[in-house]
């Protein structure tokens, strides 16, 4: 009894102060905010640019989405491997320079395209060159944003929280997601007002100027975080040592080269029998295939796939839905405000998630979240049968906005499961493949947008999106059942059911 501590260990950990100045976390948050703001401005505006350049068709907006998503799908694992291979400083510099420079070029090209409106009819080759430059710049910018997302959300947040009290990781995850949603809230509103009350050209010019001015401040803030938290520099050095080949690997490579050099004719027959195994080994050594192999071996692969399926949807304020609403005559500032309301609900999710996670666990919070999202999206499908076009558009926007509460809580639940269960050596690789898989599904959405390019047929994409979200919810439910061997505590629901039945009985009794 005398040896027992007066304060329990969890309480003692929670009272421990941070091992670094708390202001460095604010530097991290502000730097992340500046980077996300420019990306969110471009994400909202590009659909409006494309539908105005080529009216009465979603083809140009969908084509941009195909290029962007295909780039993420093809090069996402490669970006993850590079982030895992390079030092934090090199990743930070490449991320900030390439992201801001790419969005600056994209914004400047849009300005040129909007100023010279007759270029489409007078010189179609120049018009296509402008469109191609916008697509390539946007794709590079999004890939750079992916590198920053992996670095900050999947790497720095985990490293910084190690050795701190248990609530630090959950709080940092929620704050990072909240910053992203704040940018998603205000950046479209600002862009929408500039487009509606000034011009599209002013909006593109604002985007280019923002990226020019903010890059130096972003670099200073994030470098201050790196220099002020010793755990980051230590982790960066470990990554360098981990990437170097060990003595055993060097000796095996040397022996293999010697054996291949002195290979005789009598050895050809055994090699011929094992050619399939050698081909498989060589393919597995390619970084792209190795990254996918690592991803598929994780215990959280089903939640990751379920999260990725949520990207195969037009039920978000993305390029296709924004262009479709613009075609229906909804003003740009109204779309921006609706997207802002959607982001506000998402911000509420970042406050609600830590509360639910502490009461229900991460697994069960994800289960309730994805099915609540599905319920809200049923409202969007119901908007198809609303005869009034304006009313249908507002019902669609309302259903999408409400569904963000479940979406972002589910996103946080899956990310935290990956942070807890994926080994440190695989964390960046898994993050890159996860984003790549999400981009594959996002790409499929834009391919469907090209196939169904008439805005009048947008309802078909709405139904297809709900079916895919249903599949995602079922997959996650299967994962829950595999881990917990049940989905609900029916024994805990029984008293609630009895109360409901008794209340109903008394109501009916008194009415009679």
CSV table of C-alpha atoms in Angstrom, one decimal:
chain,number,residue,atom,x,y,z
A,1,UNK,CA,0.0,0.0,0.0
A,2,UNK,CA,2.8,2.4,0.8
A,3,UNK,CA,4.4,1.9,-2.6
A,4,UNK,CA,1.2,2.8,-4.5
A,5,UNK,CA,1.4,6.2,-6.2
A,6,UNK,CA,-1.0,8.8,-4.9
A,7,UNK,CA,-1.9,9.8,-8.5
A,8,UNK,CA,-2.8,7.2,-11.1
A,9,UNK,CA,-0.4,6.9,-14.1
A,10,UNK,CA,-2.8,8.2,-16.8
A,11,UNK,CA,-3.6,11.3,-14.7
A,12,UNK,CA,0.0,11.9,-14.0
A,13,UNK,CA,0.8,11.6,-17.7
A,14,UNK,CA,-1.9,14.0,-18.6
A,15,UNK,CA,-0.5,16.6,-16.2
A,16,UNK,CA,3.0,16.4,-17.7
A,17,UNK,CA,3.9,19.5,-19.7
A,18,UNK,CA,5.2,19.3,-23.3
A,19,UNK,CA,8.9,18.7,-23.7
A,20,UNK,CA,9.2,21.7,-26.1
A,21,UNK,CA,7.7,25.2,-26.2
A,22,UNK,CA,4.0,25.1,-27.0
A,23,UNK,CA,4.4,28.0,-29.4
A,24,UNK,CA,6.1,25.7,-31.8
A,25,UNK,CA,2.8,23.8,-32.3
A,26,UNK,CA,1.2,27.2,-33.2
A,27,UNK,CA,4.0,27.6,-35.8
A,28,UNK,CA,3.2,24.2,-37.2
A,29,UNK,CA,-0.5,25.0,-37.4
A,30,UNK,CA,0.0,28.4,-39.0
A,31,UNK,CA,2.4,27.0,-41.6
A,32,UNK,CA,0.0,24.2,-42.4
A,33,UNK,CA,-2.8,26.7,-42.7
A,34,UNK,CA,-1.0,28.8,-45.2
A,35,UNK,CA,-0.2,25.8,-47.4
A,36,UNK,CA,-3.7,24.4,-47.2
A,37,UNK,CA,-5.3,27.8,-48.0
A,38,UNK,CA,-3.7,28.1,-51.4
A,39,UNK,CA,-4.6,24.4,-52.2
A,40,UNK,CA,-8.2,24.9,-51.2
A,41,UNK,CA,-8.5,28.1,-53.3
A,42,UNK,CA,-7.4,26.2,-56.4
A,43,UNK,CA,-9.5,23.2,-55.6
A,44,UNK,CA,-12.7,25.3,-55.5
A,45,UNK,CA,-12.0,27.6,-58.3
A,46,UNK,CA,-10.7,25.2,-61.0
A,47,UNK,CA,-14.2,23.8,-61.7
A,48,UNK,CA,-15.6,27.3,-62.2
A,49,UNK,CA,-12.7,28.3,-64.5
A,50,UNK,CA,-13.3,25.2,-66.7
A,51,UNK,CA,-17.1,25.5,-66.9
A,52,UNK,CA,-16.7,29.1,-68.0
A,53,UNK,CA,-14.0,28.4,-70.5
A,54,UNK,CA,-16.2,25.6,-72.1
A,55,UNK,CA,-19.9,26.2,-71.1
A,56,UNK,CA,-22.7,23.6,-71.3
A,57,UNK,CA,-20.4,20.7,-70.7
A,58,UNK,CA,-18.6,19.0,-67.8
A,59,UNK,CA,-16.0,17.5,-70.1
A,60,UNK,CA,-13.2,20.1,-69.5
A,61,UNK,CA,-13.7,20.1,-65.7
A,62,UNK,CA,-13.8,16.3,-65.7
A,63,UNK,CA,-10.7,16.1,-67.9
A,64,UNK,CA,-8.8,18.2,-65.4
A,65,UNK,CA,-10.0,15.9,-62.7
A,66,UNK,CA,-8.8,12.9,-64.7
A,67,UNK,CA,-5.3,14.3,-65.1
A,68,UNK,CA,-5.1,15.3,-61.4
A,69,UNK,CA,-6.4,12.0,-60.1
A,70,UNK,CA,-4.3,9.9,-62.5
A,71,UNK,CA,-1.2,11.7,-61.4
A,72,UNK,CA,-2.0,11.0,-57.8
A,73,UNK,CA,-2.8,7.4,-58.5
A,74,UNK,CA,0.4,6.8,-60.5
A,75,UNK,CA,2.8,8.8,-58.5
A,76,UNK,CA,1.3,8.7,-55.0
A,77,UNK,CA,3.2,5.7,-53.9
A,78,UNK,CA,6.4,7.2,-55.4
A,79,UNK,CA,5.8,10.4,-53.5
A,80,UNK,CA,5.4,8.3,-50.3
A,81,UNK,CA,8.7,6.5,-51.0
A,82,UNK,CA,10.5,9.7,-51.6
A,83,UNK,CA,9.2,11.3,-48.4
A,84,UNK,CA,10.3,8.2,-46.6
A,85,UNK,CA,13.7,8.2,-48.2
A,86,UNK,CA,14.7,11.9,-48.1
A,87,UNK,CA,15.5,14.0,-45.0
A,88,UNK,CA,12.8,16.2,-43.5
A,89,UNK,CA,14.6,19.3,-44.7
A,90,UNK,CA,14.7,18.2,-48.3
A,91,UNK,CA,11.1,17.1,-48.3
A,92,UNK,CA,10.1,20.4,-46.8
A,93,UNK,CA,11.9,22.4,-49.5
A,94,UNK,CA,10.7,20.4,-52.4
A,95,UNK,CA,7.1,20.5,-51.1
A,96,UNK,CA,6.9,24.2,-50.6
A,97,UNK,CA,8.7,25.3,-53.7
A,98,UNK,CA,6.9,22.9,-56.1
A,99,UNK,CA,3.5,23.5,-54.6
A,100,UNK,CA,3.6,27.3,-54.6
A,101,UNK,CA,5.4,27.6,-57.9
A,102,UNK,CA,2.9,25.2,-59.6
A,103,UNK,CA,-0.2,27.0,-58.4
A,104,UNK,CA,1.4,30.3,-59.3
A,105,UNK,CA,1.8,29.0,-62.9
A,106,UNK,CA,-1.7,27.6,-63.0
A,107,UNK,CA,-3.2,30.8,-61.8
A,108,UNK,CA,-1.2,32.9,-64.3
A,109,UNK,CA,-2.2,30.6,-67.2
A,110,UNK,CA,-5.9,31.0,-66.2
A,111,UNK,CA,-5.5,34.8,-66.2
A,112,UNK,CA,-4.0,34.6,-69.7
A,113,UNK,CA,-6.8,32.3,-70.9
A,114,UNK,CA,-9.5,34.5,-69.5
A,115,UNK,CA,-8.0,37.8,-70.9
A,116,UNK,CA,-7.7,36.4,-74.4
A,117,UNK,CA,-11.3,35.0,-74.8
A,118,UNK,CA,-11.0,34.6,-78.6
A,119,UNK,CA,-8.0,32.3,-78.5
A,120,UNK,CA,-10.3,29.2,-78.6
A,121,UNK,CA,-11.7,30.2,-82.0
A,122,UNK,CA,-8.7,31.9,-83.4
A,123,UNK,CA,-5.9,29.5,-82.5
A,124,UNK,CA,-7.1,26.2,-81.0
A,125,UNK,CA,-3.6,24.9,-80.6
A,126,UNK,CA,-2.6,27.7,-78.3
A,127,UNK,CA,-5.9,27.2,-76.4
A,128,UNK,CA,-5.1,23.5,-75.9
A,129,UNK,CA,-1.6,24.4,-74.8
A,130,UNK,CA,-3.0,26.7,-72.1
A,131,UNK,CA,-5.4,23.9,-71.0
A,132,UNK,CA,-2.5,21.4,-70.9
A,133,UNK,CA,-0.3,23.8,-68.9
A,134,UNK,CA,-3.1,24.3,-66.4
A,135,UNK,CA,-3.6,20.5,-66.0
A,136,UNK,CA,0.0,19.8,-65.6
A,137,UNK,CA,0.6,22.6,-63.1
A,138,UNK,CA,-2.4,21.6,-61.1
A,139,UNK,CA,-1.3,18.0,-61.0
A,140,UNK,CA,2.2,18.9,-59.8
A,141,UNK,CA,0.7,21.2,-57.2
A,142,UNK,CA,-1.5,18.5,-55.9
A,143,UNK,CA,1.3,15.9,-55.8
A,144,UNK,CA,3.4,18.5,-53.8
A,145,UNK,CA,0.4,19.0,-51.5
A,146,UNK,CA,0.4,15.2,-51.0
A,147,UNK,CA,4.1,15.3,-50.0
A,148,UNK,CA,3.3,18.0,-47.4
A,149,UNK,CA,0.3,16.1,-46.1
A,150,UNK,CA,2.3,12.9,-45.6
A,151,UNK,CA,5.2,14.9,-43.9
A,152,UNK,CA,3.0,16.8,-41.5
A,153,UNK,CA,0.0,14.6,-40.8
A,154,UNK,CA,1.5,11.1,-41.1
A,155,UNK,CA,5.1,11.8,-39.9
A,156,UNK,CA,5.7,15.0,-37.9
A,157,UNK,CA,2.5,14.7,-35.8
A,158,UNK,CA,3.3,11.2,-34.8
A,159,UNK,CA,7.0,12.0,-34.0
A,160,UNK,CA,6.1,15.1,-32.0
A,161,UNK,CA,3.5,13.3,-29.9
A,162,UNK,CA,5.8,10.4,-29.0
A,163,UNK,CA,6.8,10.6,-25.3
A,164,UNK,CA,3.9,13.1,-24.6
A,165,UNK,CA,0.7,12.2,-22.7
A,166,UNK,CA,-1.7,10.0,-24.7
A,167,UNK,CA,-4.2,12.8,-25.5
A,168,UNK,CA,-1.6,14.8,-27.5
A,169,UNK,CA,-1.9,12.7,-30.7
A,170,UNK,CA,-5.7,12.8,-30.7
A,171,UNK,CA,-5.7,16.6,-30.1
A,172,UNK,CA,-3.1,17.3,-32.8
A,173,UNK,CA,-4.9,15.1,-35.3
A,174,UNK,CA,-8.2,17.0,-34.6
A,175,UNK,CA,-6.4,20.4,-34.8
A,176,UNK,CA,-4.7,19.6,-38.1
A,177,UNK,CA,-8.0,18.4,-39.6
A,178,UNK,CA,-9.8,21.5,-38.2
A,179,UNK,CA,-7.3,23.7,-40.0
A,180,UNK,CA,-7.9,22.0,-43.2
A,181,UNK,CA,-11.6,22.4,-42.8
A,182,UNK,CA,-11.3,26.1,-41.9
A,183,UNK,CA,-9.5,26.5,-45.2
A,184,UNK,CA,-12.2,24.6,-46.9
A,185,UNK,CA,-14.7,26.9,-45.2
A,186,UNK,CA,-13.3,30.3,-45.9
A,187,UNK,CA,-11.2,29.9,-49.0
A,188,UNK,CA,-14.2,29.0,-51.2
A,189,UNK,CA,-16.2,31.8,-49.7
A,190,UNK,CA,-13.5,34.3,-50.4
A,191,UNK,CA,-13.0,33.0,-53.9
A,192,UNK,CA,-16.7,32.9,-54.6
A,193,UNK,CA,-17.2,36.5,-53.6
A,194,UNK,CA,-14.2,37.6,-55.7
A,195,UNK,CA,-15.6,35.6,-58.7
A,196,UNK,CA,-19.2,36.9,-58.2
A,197,UNK,CA,-18.5,40.5,-57.4
A,198,UNK,CA,-15.2,41.2,-59.2
A,199,UNK,CA,-14.3,38.7,-61.9
A,200,UNK,CA,-12.9,35.2,-62.6
A,201,UNK,CA,-9.7,36.9,-63.7
A,202,UNK,CA,-9.2,38.6,-60.3
A,203,UNK,CA,-9.8,35.3,-58.6
A,204,UNK,CA,-7.0,33.6,-60.6
A,205,UNK,CA,-4.7,36.6,-60.1
A,206,UNK,CA,-5.3,36.5,-56.3
A,207,UNK,CA,-4.4,32.8,-56.3
A,208,UNK,CA,-1.1,33.4,-58.1
A,209,UNK,CA,-0.1,36.3,-55.8
A,210,UNK,CA,-1.0,34.4,-52.6
A,211,UNK,CA,1.4,31.6,-53.5
A,212,UNK,CA,4.2,34.0,-54.3
A,213,UNK,CA,3.9,35.9,-51.1
A,214,UNK,CA,3.2,33.0,-48.6
A,215,UNK,CA,6.0,30.5,-49.5
A,216,UNK,CA,8.8,32.3,-47.6
A,217,UNK,CA,6.6,32.6,-44.4
A,218,UNK,CA,5.6,28.9,-44.7
A,219,UNK,CA,9.3,27.9,-44.9
A,220,UNK,CA,10.3,30.0,-41.9
A,221,UNK,CA,7.5,28.7,-39.7
A,222,UNK,CA,8.1,25.0,-40.5
A,223,UNK,CA,11.9,25.3,-40.2
A,224,UNK,CA,11.4,26.9,-36.8
A,225,UNK,CA,9.3,23.8,-35.7
A,226,UNK,CA,12.0,21.5,-37.1
A,227,UNK,CA,14.9,23.3,-35.3
A,228,UNK,CA,12.9,23.7,-32.1
A,229,UNK,CA,11.8,20.1,-31.5
A,230,UNK,CA,14.8,17.7,-31.2
A,231,UNK,CA,12.7,14.6,-31.9
A,232,UNK,CA,12.2,15.7,-35.5
A,233,UNK,CA,15.9,16.0,-36.3
A,234,UNK,CA,16.6,12.7,-34.5
A,235,UNK,CA,13.9,11.0,-36.5
A,236,UNK,CA,15.3,12.5,-39.7
A,237,UNK,CA,18.7,11.1,-39.0
A,238,UNK,CA,17.2,7.7,-38.3
A,239,UNK,CA,15.6,7.8,-41.8
A,240,UNK,CA,18.9,8.5,-43.4
A,241,UNK,CA,20.6,5.5,-41.6
A,242,UNK,CA,17.6,3.3,-42.4
A,243,UNK,CA,17.9,4.0,-46.1
A,244,UNK,CA,21.6,3.0,-46.2
A,245,UNK,CA,22.2,-0.7,-47.1
A,246,UNK,CA,23.4,-2.9,-44.2
A,247,UNK,CA,26.6,-5.0,-44.3
A,248,UNK,CA,24.7,-8.2,-44.8
A,249,UNK,CA,22.8,-6.6,-47.8
A,250,UNK,CA,26.1,-5.4,-49.3
A,251,UNK,CA,27.6,-8.9,-48.9
A,252,UNK,CA,24.6,-10.6,-50.4
A,253,UNK,CA,24.6,-8.3,-53.4
A,254,UNK,CA,28.3,-8.9,-53.9
A,255,UNK,CA,27.9,-12.7,-53.7
A,256,UNK,CA,25.0,-12.5,-56.1
A,257,UNK,CA,27.0,-10.5,-58.6
A,258,UNK,CA,29.9,-12.9,-58.3
A,259,UNK,CA,27.7,-16.0,-58.9
A,260,UNK,CA,26.1,-14.4,-61.9
A,261,UNK,CA,29.5,-13.5,-63.3
A,262,UNK,CA,30.9,-17.0,-63.0
A,263,UNK,CA,27.7,-18.8,-64.1
A,264,UNK,CA,28.5,-21.9,-66.2
A,265,UNK,CA,26.5,-23.7,-68.8
A,266,UNK,CA,25.6,-26.5,-66.3
A,267,UNK,CA,23.8,-23.9,-64.2
A,268,UNK,CA,21.4,-22.8,-66.9
A,269,UNK,CA,18.9,-25.7,-66.3
A,270,UNK,CA,18.2,-25.0,-62.6
A,271,UNK,CA,17.8,-21.3,-63.4
A,272,UNK,CA,15.4,-22.1,-66.2
A,273,UNK,CA,13.2,-24.0,-63.7
A,274,UNK,CA,13.2,-21.0,-61.2
A,275,UNK,CA,12.7,-18.2,-63.7
A,276,UNK,CA,9.1,-17.5,-62.5
A,277,UNK,CA,10.3,-17.1,-58.9
A,278,UNK,CA,13.1,-14.7,-59.9
A,279,UNK,CA,10.7,-12.6,-62.0
A,280,UNK,CA,8.4,-12.3,-59.0
A,281,UNK,CA,11.3,-11.3,-56.8
A,282,UNK,CA,12.5,-8.7,-59.2
A,283,UNK,CA,9.0,-7.2,-59.6
A,284,UNK,CA,8.6,-7.1,-55.9
A,285,UNK,CA,11.8,-5.1,-55.6
A,286,UNK,CA,10.4,-2.3,-57.7
A,287,UNK,CA,9.4,0.5,-55.3
A,288,UNK,CA,5.9,0.9,-56.7
A,289,UNK,CA,4.9,-2.8,-56.3
A,290,UNK,CA,6.7,-3.0,-53.0
A,291,UNK,CA,4.7,-0.1,-51.7
A,292,UNK,CA,1.4,-1.8,-52.6
A,293,UNK,CA,2.6,-5.1,-51.1
A,294,UNK,CA,3.4,-3.3,-47.8
A,295,UNK,CA,0.0,-1.6,-47.8
A,296,UNK,CA,-2.0,-4.8,-48.4
A,297,UNK,CA,-0.2,-6.6,-45.6
A,298,UNK,CA,-1.4,-4.1,-43.0
A,299,UNK,CA,-4.2,-5.0,-40.5
A,300,UNK,CA,-6.0,-1.7,-41.4
A,301,UNK,CA,-6.2,-2.4,-45.1
A,302,UNK,CA,-10.1,-2.7,-45.1
A,303,UNK,CA,-10.6,0.6,-43.3
A,304,UNK,CA,-8.2,2.2,-45.7
A,305,UNK,CA,-10.0,0.8,-48.7
A,306,UNK,CA,-13.4,1.9,-47.2
A,307,UNK,CA,-12.0,5.4,-46.8
A,308,UNK,CA,-10.7,5.4,-50.4
A,309,UNK,CA,-14.2,4.4,-51.7
A,310,UNK,CA,-15.6,7.6,-50.3
A,311,UNK,CA,-13.6,9.4,-52.9
A,312,UNK,CA,-15.6,7.8,-55.7
A,313,UNK,CA,-18.4,10.3,-55.4
A,314,UNK,CA,-19.8,13.5,-56.9
A,315,UNK,CA,-21.6,14.2,-53.6
A,316,UNK,CA,-19.0,16.7,-52.4
A,317,UNK,CA,-18.3,20.3,-53.2
A,318,UNK,CA,-15.7,19.2,-55.7
A,319,UNK,CA,-15.1,20.1,-59.3
A,320,UNK,CA,-18.0,18.2,-60.9
A,321,UNK,CA,-20.7,19.2,-58.4
A,322,UNK,CA,-19.5,22.8,-58.4
A,323,UNK,CA,-19.7,22.9,-62.2
A,324,UNK,CA,-23.1,21.2,-62.2
A,325,UNK,CA,-24.5,23.8,-59.7
A,326,UNK,CA,-23.0,26.6,-61.8
A,327,UNK,CA,-24.8,25.2,-64.9
A,328,UNK,CA,-28.1,25.1,-62.9
A,329,UNK,CA,-27.7,28.9,-62.3
A,330,UNK,CA,-26.6,28.8,-58.7
A,331,UNK,CA,-24.3,31.9,-58.2
A,332,UNK,CA,-20.7,31.3,-57.3
A,333,UNK,CA,-20.9,33.1,-54.0
A,334,UNK,CA,-23.9,30.9,-53.0
A,335,UNK,CA,-21.9,27.7,-53.8
A,336,UNK,CA,-19.0,29.2,-51.8
A,337,UNK,CA,-21.3,29.8,-48.8
A,338,UNK,CA,-22.8,26.3,-49.1
A,339,UNK,CA,-19.3,24.9,-49.2
A,340,UNK,CA,-18.4,27.0,-46.2
A,341,UNK,CA,-21.4,25.7,-44.3
A,342,UNK,CA,-20.3,22.2,-45.2
A,343,UNK,CA,-16.8,22.9,-43.9
A,344,UNK,CA,-18.2,24.4,-40.7
A,345,UNK,CA,-20.1,21.1,-40.1
A,346,UNK,CA,-16.8,19.3,-40.8
A,347,UNK,CA,-15.1,21.5,-38.2
A,348,UNK,CA,-17.7,20.5,-35.6
A,349,UNK,CA,-16.8,16.9,-36.4
A,350,UNK,CA,-13.2,17.6,-35.3
A,351,UNK,CA,-14.5,18.8,-31.9
A,352,UNK,CA,-17.0,15.9,-31.6
A,353,UNK,CA,-14.6,13.2,-32.6
A,354,UNK,CA,-12.3,13.3,-29.5
A,355,UNK,CA,-15.4,13.1,-27.3
A,356,UNK,CA,-16.9,10.1,-29.1
A,357,UNK,CA,-13.5,8.4,-29.4
A,358,UNK,CA,-12.9,8.6,-25.7
A,359,UNK,CA,-16.4,7.1,-25.0
A,360,UNK,CA,-16.8,4.6,-27.9
A,361,UNK,CA,-13.2,3.8,-29.0
A,362,UNK,CA,-11.7,4.6,-32.4
A,363,UNK,CA,-13.2,1.5,-34.1
A,364,UNK,CA,-16.8,2.1,-33.0
A,365,UNK,CA,-16.6,5.8,-33.7
A,366,UNK,CA,-15.7,5.0,-37.3
A,367,UNK,CA,-18.7,2.6,-37.6
A,368,UNK,CA,-21.2,5.2,-36.4
A,369,UNK,CA,-19.7,7.9,-38.5
A,370,UNK,CA,-19.8,6.2,-41.8
A,371,UNK,CA,-23.4,5.0,-41.4
A,372,UNK,CA,-24.5,8.5,-40.4
A,373,UNK,CA,-22.8,9.9,-43.5
A,374,UNK,CA,-24.7,7.3,-45.6
A,375,UNK,CA,-28.0,8.4,-44.0
A,376,UNK,CA,-27.5,12.1,-44.9
A,377,UNK,CA,-26.6,11.2,-48.5
A,378,UNK,CA,-29.9,9.5,-48.9
A,379,UNK,CA,-31.3,13.1,-48.8
A,380,UNK,CA,-29.2,13.9,-51.9
A,381,UNK,CA,-30.7,11.0,-53.8
A,382,UNK,CA,-34.2,12.2,-52.8
A,383,UNK,CA,-33.4,15.6,-54.4
A,384,UNK,CA,-33.5,13.9,-57.8
A,385,UNK,CA,-37.3,13.7,-57.6
A,386,UNK,CA,-37.9,17.3,-56.5
A,387,UNK,CA,-39.6,19.0,-59.5
A,388,UNK,CA,-38.4,22.5,-58.7
A,389,UNK,CA,-34.8,22.8,-60.0
A,390,UNK,CA,-33.8,25.4,-57.4
A,391,UNK,CA,-35.3,23.4,-54.6
A,392,UNK,CA,-33.5,20.3,-55.8
A,393,UNK,CA,-30.2,22.1,-55.9
A,394,UNK,CA,-30.5,23.4,-52.3
A,395,UNK,CA,-31.7,20.0,-51.0
A,396,UNK,CA,-28.6,18.4,-52.7
A,397,UNK,CA,-26.3,21.0,-51.1
A,398,UNK,CA,-27.9,20.5,-47.7
A,399,UNK,CA,-27.6,16.7,-47.8
A,400,UNK,CA,-23.9,17.0,-48.8
A,401,UNK,CA,-23.2,19.5,-46.1
A,402,UNK,CA,-24.8,17.4,-43.3
A,403,UNK,CA,-22.9,14.3,-44.4
A,404,UNK,CA,-19.6,16.0,-43.7
A,405,UNK,CA,-20.1,15.4,-40.0
A,406,UNK,CA,-19.9,11.6,-40.5
A,407,UNK,CA,-17.3,11.8,-43.3
A,408,UNK,CA,-14.7,13.7,-41.3
A,409,UNK,CA,-15.1,11.7,-38.1
A,410,UNK,CA,-14.7,8.6,-40.2
A,411,UNK,CA,-11.6,10.1,-41.8
A,412,UNK,CA,-10.1,10.9,-38.4
A,413,UNK,CA,-10.9,7.4,-37.1
A,414,UNK,CA,-9.2,5.6,-40.0
A,415,UNK,CA,-6.1,7.9,-39.8
A,416,UNK,CA,-5.7,7.3,-36.1
A,417,UNK,CA,-6.0,3.5,-36.7
A,418,UNK,CA,-3.2,3.8,-39.2
A,419,UNK,CA,-1.1,5.8,-36.9
A,420,UNK,CA,-1.6,3.3,-34.1
A,421,UNK,CA,-1.2,0.1,-36.0
A,422,UNK,CA,1.1,0.8,-39.0
A,423,UNK,CA,4.9,0.3,-38.1
A,424,UNK,CA,7.1,3.4,-38.1
A,425,UNK,CA,9.2,2.0,-41.0
A,426,UNK,CA,6.0,1.6,-43.2
A,427,UNK,CA,4.2,4.8,-42.2
A,428,UNK,CA,5.1,7.0,-45.1
A,429,UNK,CA,4.8,4.2,-47.7
A,430,UNK,CA,1.3,3.3,-46.4
A,431,UNK,CA,0.3,7.0,-46.5
A,432,UNK,CA,1.5,7.4,-50.1
A,433,UNK,CA,-0.4,4.2,-51.2
A,434,UNK,CA,-3.5,5.3,-49.3
A,435,UNK,CA,-3.5,8.7,-51.1
A,436,UNK,CA,-2.8,6.9,-54.4
A,437,UNK,CA,-5.8,4.6,-53.9
A,438,UNK,CA,-8.0,7.5,-53.0
A,439,UNK,CA,-6.9,9.2,-56.2
A,440,UNK,CA,-7.7,6.1,-58.3
A,441,UNK,CA,-11.3,6.2,-57.0
A,442,UNK,CA,-11.3,10.0,-57.5
A,443,UNK,CA,-10.1,9.4,-61.1
A,444,UNK,CA,-12.9,7.0,-61.7
A,445,UNK,CA,-15.3,9.7,-60.7
A,446,UNK,CA,-14.0,12.1,-63.3
A,447,UNK,CA,-13.9,9.3,-65.9
A,448,UNK,CA,-17.6,8.9,-65.2
A,449,UNK,CA,-18.0,12.6,-65.5
A,450,UNK,CA,-16.5,12.4,-69.0
A,451,UNK,CA,-18.8,9.5,-70.0
A,452,UNK,CA,-21.9,11.3,-68.4
A,453,UNK,CA,-20.8,14.8,-69.4
A,454,UNK,CA,-24.3,16.3,-69.9
A,455,UNK,CA,-25.3,18.3,-66.7
A,456,UNK,CA,-28.9,17.1,-67.2
A,457,UNK,CA,-27.8,13.6,-66.4
A,458,UNK,CA,-26.0,14.5,-63.2
A,459,UNK,CA,-28.6,12.5,-61.3
A,460,UNK,CA,-27.1,9.2,-62.5
A,461,UNK,CA,-23.8,10.2,-60.9
A,462,UNK,CA,-25.6,10.9,-57.6
A,463,UNK,CA,-27.2,7.4,-57.5
A,464,UNK,CA,-23.9,5.8,-58.4
A,465,UNK,CA,-22.1,7.7,-55.6
A,466,UNK,CA,-24.6,6.5,-53.0
A,467,UNK,CA,-24.0,2.9,-54.1
A,468,UNK,CA,-20.3,3.2,-53.6
A,469,UNK,CA,-20.6,4.8,-50.2
A,470,UNK,CA,-22.9,1.9,-49.2
A,471,UNK,CA,-20.1,-0.5,-50.3
A,472,UNK,CA,-17.6,1.5,-48.2
A,473,UNK,CA,-19.8,1.3,-45.1
A,474,UNK,CA,-20.3,-2.5,-45.6
A,475,UNK,CA,-16.5,-3.0,-45.9
A,476,UNK,CA,-15.8,-1.2,-42.7
A,477,UNK,CA,-18.6,-3.1,-40.9
A,478,UNK,CA,-16.9,-6.3,-42.0
A,479,UNK,CA,-13.6,-5.1,-40.5
A,480,UNK,CA,-15.4,-4.3,-37.3
A,481,UNK,CA,-16.9,-7.7,-37.2
A,482,UNK,CA,-13.6,-9.4,-37.9
A,483,UNK,CA,-11.9,-7.5,-35.0
A,484,UNK,CA,-14.6,-7.4,-32.4
A,485,UNK,CA,-16.7,-10.5,-33.5
A,486,UNK,CA,-19.9,-8.3,-33.3
A,487,UNK,CA,-21.2,-5.0,-34.5
A,488,UNK,CA,-23.5,-3.9,-31.7
A,489,UNK,CA,-23.9,-4.7,-28.0
A,490,UNK,CA,-27.4,-6.1,-28.3
A,491,UNK,CA,-27.6,-6.8,-24.6
A,492,UNK,CA,-27.1,-3.0,-24.0
A,493,UNK,CA,-29.8,-2.2,-26.5
A,494,UNK,CA,-32.3,-4.5,-24.8
A,495,UNK,CA,-33.1,-2.1,-21.9
A,496,UNK,CA,-33.5,0.8,-24.3
A,497,UNK,CA,-35.9,-1.3,-26.4
A,498,UNK,CA,-37.9,-2.2,-23.3
A,499,UNK,CA,-38.2,1.5,-22.4
A,500,UNK,CA,-39.4,2.4,-25.9
A,501,UNK,CA,-42.0,-0.4,-25.9
A,502,UNK,CA,-43.3,0.6,-22.4
A,503,UNK,CA,-43.5,4.3,-23.4
A,504,UNK,CA,-45.4,3.3,-26.5
A,505,UNK,CA,-47.7,1.0,-24.5
A,506,UNK,CA,-48.6,3.8,-22.0
A,507,UNK,CA,-49.2,6.3,-24.7
A,508,UNK,CA,-51.6,4.0,-26.5
A,509,UNK,CA,-53.3,3.1,-23.2
A,510,UNK,CA,-54.0,6.7,-22.2
A,511,UNK,CA,-55.2,7.6,-25.7
A,512,UNK,CA,-57.8,4.8,-25.6
